[in-house]
Amino acid sequence: MKNLEAKFRLSNHAAAEARAAALGYTRRAVLHQRDTFFRVVHGKLKLREENGSAVLIYYHRDESGPLMLSNYEIVKVADPPRTLRILADALGPIAVVEKVRTLMMRDNVRLHLDQVARLGDFGEVEAVIADGDDPENNRAAVDEILATLGVAPSDLIDVSYFEMLAKR
């Protein structure tokens, strides 16, 4: 699967949610997430524990910069504690990111309003790309929500939360 994504600093979580709602985004869930990242040769691998369930997510980005195309795979995990222990023993964890995520959606675009422990408030826009679709066909939807939220180019971030934590 693929998505076109942008991550940014968020100055006002409530205002961002209200602006997105005015544009037609609807709140789908509030998620308590714990992402444990592991050492891998290519891309990124994380175990995401979320509201009592878990998935394993592998992803890599084809390009770097503030608006990125990501390829990813997601697999449900039946036994999260055991899977965490096996991955930690085999690969070694490199970071844990805990956050509360408000998920909003409109069509194929997901808006994440994140409160990240030890980092603060951020947002992510992800336009899910259908198989065979040109990612550029989704750029306007991403640009629209970024403009509505007042995201300036200097607010965009091209690294993951765990890389931001490592720099602290």
Coordinates of C-alpha atoms in Angstrom, one line a residue, residues 35-47 56-59 84 86-96 162 166:
D35 CA 5.0 2.4 18.8
T36 CA 8.1 0.4 19.4
F37 CA 10.6 0.7 16.6
F38 CA 13.2 -2.0 15.8
R39 CA 16.6 -2.1 14.1
V40 CA 16.2 -3.1 10.5
V41 CA 18.5 -2.9 7.4
H42 CA 16.0 -1.1 5.2
G43 CA 13.0 1.2 6.0
K44 CA 11.3 1.2 9.5
L45 CA 9.6 -1.5 11.5
K46 CA 7.4 -0.9 14.4
L47 CA 5.0 -2.7 16.6
L56 CA 3.2 -4.7 12.9
I57 CA 4.0 -2.0 10.4
Y58 CA 6.9 -1.9 8.0
Y59 CA 7.4 1.1 5.8
L84 CA 7.2 -7.5 21.3
I86 CA 10.5 -11.8 20.2
L87 CA 11.2 -8.7 18.1
A88 CA 13.2 -7.0 20.9
D89 CA 15.3 -10.1 21.4
A90 CA 15.9 -10.7 17.6
L91 CA 16.3 -7.1 16.3
G92 CA 16.7 -4.8 19.3
P93 CA 14.4 -1.9 20.0
I94 CA 15.6 1.6 19.1
A95 CA 12.8 3.8 20.4
V96 CA 9.4 3.9 21.9
F162 CA 11.4 8.6 17.2
A166 CA 16.7 10.9 19.5

